[in-house]
């Protein structure tokens, strides 16, 4: 099966800027992103005006605009990596692609630079197949198809809501793994996209993702933050939590989630050993979070993404709220986000 | 994480021979298989002595030995591709690797021949991770690990029972797909192994597989045959059914199933258009088979692979037996196989 057409007007590229000078980041990506509309949201904790080279179609949001839109108290929700969620809120497009500002375009096995934007759009615009695993991976990739034994009634697939890309060079390991194996880099280019099966959870990373805003917009928000959540990916759990929520809700609504291509290349940033103490809390909490999501069923009454977030928030409060104050806060934040979303959509 | 050691004495390579002259097949594989014990089982419908070059440690089984071991009436169970299951029965080793005789060693992206045996053993000897999806694929492959967010309590994994390899050149498409797209070849080398998540089914192909006989021996048998099942892969459903059974039972027993590497290269054989009429029955039956497996739960009392096959056979009879005479026969065959297994193990 073959590549889809890309309508530039359907796409926003959202960059959460945790560094002020985006010159080299944007220059690296220029060949792939200059024809699209960019939304750049600067981490509100960051001082200084963002530095952006000429030649991009870009809207830039800084602390003052965030404060003005959601109020100064809610603005705290958008600090650190979470600033990009403000970009998701500001987008009016069907598809949002978001790449962290420590990433550069990766090279494939032939040494060609990867067009991550085109690959994400291809993933989102072709169906997903969550109900039966195709051993030859995404049957909608060029040159692929369904293998023998795949029921014909299931070959139409379902809409894809989320496309999770991967990372070469610095893989997205946690602080303990990276601290134990400082030399461990990801050099394996796996030339595949696959649908994550229904009822299967995985740790979604926010480093390199794309989603269908019309289907999942209200779900993509950072409602779970560690007390000591920092400015390095090692130190965050927000995207992991968001990913679990997205997967739960996608499964419930019959929407697919894909993972695999495209790769980006990540540069070293932060100190894994320093980050160890910050991440301890997250490591422990994941042990509770996964069984919670794996055992949760949403009701038939939840037919929209908003309904699902509401139900999930209630379940978080009821079933996790007693165990850790962070979860009670998470439940509140989910509901607050829904209000912000409704007021701004 | 790194490669495991291979003990040649733990491994049998089983070849179901549906052609009499195995010279070129075995010469192609010699560099990788000559140090292992081979079990070659000739399709009992095939005339003529098998032709096998010198220099292999091999036991050959033909119709007379099959008749003598299981009786002339049961011998019919081992016709066509199913002859290799007789080899599984004769094996006394922990690991069995089985590759169809129309396959040659594949080349990886660097042009090196793939050692499919070493890769299968690596897949089987390292743990599987069916309860949470690792986005960087098998964390026990060299150079890989668990990604951020993967619960530490789950990193030990579970034993791997089945390793499903893939195919370059002629992909394992069904007859309709291959007939519609005669030029469609698989050229995409996906450098990954992954655990198929718990409760996820996929169409297992018997072309290139390996399994832990101690864990799953009683399950690996062809109990589902189409009325017009032929001599080409297009025309078979036996391995698809067996794979569904293996996955159901593995999930129940806490055993993992991996798919991906190693690749083999498949040569053209058979005529897809001619095969269309034979496969129609299988295509229809899969529509019933998948929901059956997806909705079936085995009981807590089923604690061994034998127990599980017994329960599955009963469920097949009760829930599918009325819809198609083939399913009633399948249930009987499963129980017959258990008897043969007990008598010969």
Coordinates of C-alpha atoms in Angstrom, one line a residue, chain A residues 16-323:
Chain A
X16 CA 7.9 23.3 23.3
X17 CA 11.0 25.4 23.7
X18 CA 13.0 24.7 26.9
X19 CA 15.9 26.6 25.5
X20 CA 15.7 30.2 24.2
X21 CA 17.9 30.0 21.2
X22 CA 16.2 27.8 18.6
X23 CA 18.4 28.8 15.7
X24 CA 20.3 25.5 15.3
X25 CA 17.3 23.4 16.0
X26 CA 15.2 25.1 13.4
X27 CA 17.9 25.2 10.8
X28 CA 18.4 21.5 11.2
X29 CA 14.7 20.9 10.6
X30 CA 14.2 23.7 7.9
X31 CA 14.1 21.3 4.9
X32 CA 11.2 19.4 6.4
X33 CA 9.2 22.0 8.4
X34 CA 9.5 25.3 6.6
X35 CA 6.3 24.7 4.5
X36 CA 4.2 24.1 7.6
X37 CA 2.8 26.4 10.2
X38 CA 4.8 26.3 13.5
X39 CA 3.6 27.0 17.0
X40 CA 6.5 27.6 19.3
X41 CA 5.7 27.8 23.0
X42 CA 8.5 28.9 25.3
X43 CA 8.7 27.3 28.7
X44 CA 7.3 30.1 30.9
X45 CA 10.1 29.7 33.4
X46 CA 12.6 30.6 30.8
X47 CA 14.0 34.1 30.7
X48 CA 14.7 36.0 27.5
X49 CA 13.0 36.3 24.1
X50 CA 13.0 33.2 21.9
X51 CA 15.5 33.4 19.1
X52 CA 14.0 32.2 15.9
X53 CA 15.7 32.5 12.4
X54 CA 13.8 34.1 9.5
X55 CA 11.8 32.2 6.9
X56 CA 9.3 30.3 9.0
X57 CA 5.6 30.6 9.3
X58 CA 5.5 30.8 13.1
X59 CA 3.4 31.9 16.0
X60 CA 5.3 32.3 19.2
X61 CA 3.8 32.1 22.7
X62 CA 5.6 33.2 25.8
X63 CA 4.6 33.5 29.5
X64 CA 2.6 36.7 29.0
X65 CA 0.4 35.1 26.3
X66 CA -0.1 32.0 28.4
X67 CA -1.0 34.0 31.5
X68 CA -3.4 36.1 29.5
X69 CA -5.2 33.1 27.9
X70 CA -5.6 30.8 30.9
X71 CA -4.9 33.0 33.9
X72 CA -1.8 33.3 36.0
X73 CA -2.7 30.4 38.3
X74 CA -3.4 27.9 35.5
X75 CA -0.3 29.0 33.6
X76 CA 1.8 27.0 36.0
X77 CA 0.4 23.9 34.3
X78 CA 2.5 24.7 31.3
X79 CA 5.9 24.9 32.8
X80 CA 8.9 22.9 31.6
X81 CA 8.2 20.3 28.9
X82 CA 4.5 20.9 29.5
X83 CA 4.7 24.2 27.6
X84 CA 4.0 22.3 24.4
X85 CA 0.5 21.4 25.6
X86 CA -0.3 25.1 25.3
X87 CA 0.6 24.8 21.7
X88 CA -1.8 21.9 21.3
X89 CA -4.5 24.2 22.8
X90 CA -3.7 27.0 20.4
X91 CA -3.7 24.8 17.3
X92 CA -6.7 24.9 15.0
X93 CA -5.5 22.1 12.7
X94 CA -6.5 18.5 12.4
X95 CA -3.0 17.1 12.9
X96 CA -0.4 18.2 15.4
X97 CA 3.3 17.1 15.3
X98 CA 5.5 17.8 18.2
X99 CA 9.3 17.3 18.5
X100 CA 11.5 18.2 21.4
X101 CA 14.0 20.9 20.9
X102 CA 17.0 18.6 21.6
X103 CA 16.3 16.5 18.5
X104 CA 17.7 16.7 15.0
X105 CA 16.6 14.8 11.9
X106 CA 17.9 11.2 12.0
X107 CA 19.5 9.3 9.1
X108 CA 18.1 6.1 7.8
X109 CA 20.2 3.0 7.1
X110 CA 21.1 4.4 3.7
X111 CA 22.4 7.6 5.2
X112 CA 19.4 9.7 4.0
X113 CA 17.9 12.3 6.3
X114 CA 14.5 11.1 7.6
X115 CA 11.4 13.3 6.8
X116 CA 9.8 12.8 10.2
X117 CA 6.8 15.0 9.3
X118 CA 5.9 13.0 6.2
X119 CA 6.2 9.8 8.1
X120 CA 4.0 10.9 11.0
X121 CA 1.3 12.2 8.7
X122 CA 1.5 8.9 6.8
X123 CA 1.0 7.0 10.1
X124 CA -2.0 9.2 11.1
X125 CA -3.7 9.2 7.7
X126 CA -3.6 5.5 7.1
X127 CA -5.7 3.1 9.3
X128 CA -4.5 1.3 12.4
X129 CA -5.1 -2.4 13.1
X130 CA -5.3 -2.8 16.9
X131 CA -7.4 -6.0 17.0
X132 CA -5.1 -8.5 15.4
X133 CA -1.3 -8.3 15.1
X134 CA 0.1 -8.2 11.5
X135 CA 3.5 -9.9 11.7
X136 CA 4.7 -7.9 8.7
X137 CA 4.0 -4.7 10.7
X138 CA 1.9 -1.8 9.4
X139 CA 0.1 -3.2 6.3
X140 CA -0.5 0.3 5.1
X141 CA 3.3 1.1 4.8
X142 CA 4.6 1.1 1.2
X143 CA 5.5 -2.4 0.0
X144 CA 3.6 -4.1 2.9
X145 CA 0.2 -5.9 3.2
X146 CA -1.7 -8.2 5.5
X147 CA -0.2 -11.6 6.0
X148 CA -1.9 -14.9 5.4
X149 CA -4.5 -15.6 8.1
X150 CA -5.5 -12.0 8.7
X151 CA -9.3 -11.9 8.7
X152 CA -10.6 -10.0 5.7
X153 CA -13.3 -8.4 7.7
X154 CA -10.6 -6.6 9.8
X155 CA -8.5 -5.3 7.0
X156 CA -10.2 -1.9 6.8
X157 CA -8.8 -1.0 10.2
X158 CA -9.7 1.9 12.4
X159 CA -8.6 5.6 12.4
X160 CA -5.2 6.3 13.8
X161 CA -5.1 8.8 16.6
X162 CA -1.5 8.9 17.8
X163 CA 1.8 8.2 16.1
X164 CA 4.7 7.7 18.4
X165 CA 8.1 8.1 16.8
X166 CA 11.5 6.9 18.2
X167 CA 15.0 8.1 18.9
X168 CA 18.5 7.3 17.7
X169 CA 21.7 8.2 19.5
X170 CA 20.4 9.1 23.0
X171 CA 17.6 6.6 23.5
X172 CA 14.8 7.5 25.9
X173 CA 16.2 5.4 28.9
X174 CA 15.4 6.3 32.5
X175 CA 18.0 7.8 34.7
X176 CA 19.0 4.6 36.4
X177 CA 19.5 2.7 33.1
X178 CA 21.5 5.6 31.6
X179 CA 23.5 6.1 34.8
X180 CA 24.4 2.4 34.9
X181 CA 25.3 2.3 31.2
X182 CA 26.5 5.7 30.2
X183 CA 27.8 4.5 26.9
X184 CA 24.5 2.9 25.8
X185 CA 23.3 4.6 22.7
X186 CA 20.5 3.5 20.4
X187 CA 22.0 2.7 17.0
X188 CA 19.4 0.2 15.8
X189 CA 17.3 1.6 13.0
X190 CA 14.2 -0.5 12.9
X191 CA 12.4 0.1 9.6
X192 CA 8.9 -0.5 10.8
X193 CA 5.6 1.1 12.0
X194 CA 3.2 -1.0 14.0
X195 CA -0.1 -0.6 15.6
X196 CA 0.1 -1.2 19.4
X197 CA -2.6 -3.8 20.0
X198 CA -5.8 -3.0 21.9
X199 CA -5.5 -3.4 25.7
X200 CA -1.7 -3.2 25.4
X201 CA 0.0 -0.3 27.2
X202 CA 3.4 1.1 26.5
X203 CA 5.4 4.1 27.8
X204 CA 4.7 6.8 25.4
X205 CA 7.4 9.4 25.2
X206 CA 6.5 13.0 24.2
X207 CA 9.9 13.6 22.5
X208 CA 8.6 12.8 19.0
X209 CA 4.9 12.4 18.5
X210 CA 2.0 13.3 16.3
X211 CA -1.7 13.1 16.9
X212 CA -5.1 13.7 15.4
X213 CA -6.4 16.7 17.3
X214 CA -10.0 16.2 16.3
X215 CA -10.0 12.7 17.7
X216 CA -7.8 13.1 20.8
X217 CA -7.2 16.8 21.4
X218 CA -8.8 16.8 24.9
X219 CA -6.7 13.9 26.1
X220 CA -3.2 15.2 25.2
X221 CA -2.4 17.1 28.3
X222 CA 0.1 16.9 31.2
X223 CA -1.9 16.2 34.3
X224 CA 0.6 14.1 36.2
X225 CA 3.7 15.7 37.4
X226 CA 6.3 14.5 39.9
X227 CA 7.1 16.8 42.8
X228 CA 10.6 17.2 41.6
X229 CA 9.9 17.0 37.9
X230 CA 12.8 18.7 36.2
X231 CA 13.9 20.0 32.9
X232 CA 15.4 16.8 31.5
X233 CA 13.5 13.9 30.0
X234 CA 15.0 11.6 32.6
X235 CA 13.1 13.5 35.2
X236 CA 9.7 13.5 33.7
X237 CA 6.7 11.2 34.0
X238 CA 4.2 13.6 32.5
X239 CA 4.3 12.1 29.0
X240 CA 4.2 8.5 30.3
X241 CA 1.0 9.3 32.1
X242 CA -0.5 11.1 29.2
X243 CA 0.4 8.2 27.0
X244 CA -1.4 5.7 29.2
X245 CA -4.5 8.0 29.2
X246 CA -4.4 8.3 25.5
X247 CA -4.1 4.5 25.0
X248 CA -6.9 3.7 27.4
X249 CA -9.2 6.2 25.7
X250 CA -8.2 5.3 22.2
X251 CA -8.9 1.6 22.9
X252 CA -12.3 2.6 24.4
X253 CA -13.2 4.7 21.4
X254 CA -11.9 2.3 18.7
X255 CA -9.0 4.6 17.7
X256 CA -5.5 3.2 16.9
X257 CA -2.1 4.1 18.2
X258 CA 1.0 3.4 16.1
X259 CA 4.7 3.3 17.2
X260 CA 8.0 3.0 15.3
X261 CA 9.1 5.2 12.4
X262 CA 9.9 8.1 12.2
X263 CA 13.2 8.3 14.1
X264 CA 14.8 11.5 15.3
X265 CA 18.3 11.9 16.6
X266 CA 18.6 13.0 20.2
X267 CA 21.6 14.9 21.6
X268 CA 23.0 14.5 25.1
X269 CA 21.4 16.8 27.6
X270 CA 21.4 16.6 31.4
X271 CA 23.2 14.4 33.8
X272 CA 21.7 11.0 34.5
X273 CA 23.3 10.5 37.9
X274 CA 22.1 13.9 39.1
X275 CA 18.7 13.0 37.9
X276 CA 18.5 9.7 39.8
X277 CA 17.2 11.3 43.0
X278 CA 14.5 13.1 41.1
X279 CA 13.2 10.1 39.3
X280 CA 12.9 7.8 42.3
X281 CA 9.4 8.9 43.0
X282 CA 8.3 8.3 39.4
X283 CA 9.8 4.8 39.3
X284 CA 7.7 3.9 42.4
X285 CA 4.6 5.4 41.1
X286 CA 4.7 3.6 37.8
X287 CA 4.2 0.3 39.8
X288 CA 0.8 1.6 40.8
X289 CA -0.1 3.4 37.6
X290 CA 0.2 0.5 35.2
X291 CA -2.1 -2.0 37.1
X292 CA -4.6 0.9 37.5
X293 CA -4.8 1.5 33.7
X294 CA -4.7 -2.2 32.9
X295 CA -7.7 -2.9 35.1
X296 CA -9.8 0.1 34.2
X297 CA -12.8 -0.1 31.9
X298 CA -14.6 3.0 30.8
X299 CA -18.4 2.9 30.6
X300 CA -20.5 2.8 27.4
X301 CA -21.8 6.2 28.3
X302 CA -18.3 7.7 27.6
X303 CA -18.6 8.2 23.8
X304 CA -16.4 11.3 23.3
X305 CA -12.8 12.0 24.3
X306 CA -14.1 14.6 26.8
X307 CA -16.4 12.0 28.4
X308 CA -13.5 9.6 28.7
X309 CA -11.2 12.1 30.4
X310 CA -14.0 12.9 32.9
X311 CA -14.5 9.3 33.8
X312 CA -10.8 8.7 34.0
X313 CA -10.3 11.7 36.3
X314 CA -13.0 10.3 38.6
X315 CA -11.4 6.8 38.6
X316 CA -8.0 8.3 39.4
X317 CA -9.4 10.2 42.4
X318 CA -11.3 7.2 43.7
X319 CA -8.8 4.4 43.1
X320 CA -5.4 6.2 43.3
X321 CA -6.2 9.4 45.2
X322 CA -5.7 7.8 48.6
X323 CA -2.3 6.3 47.9

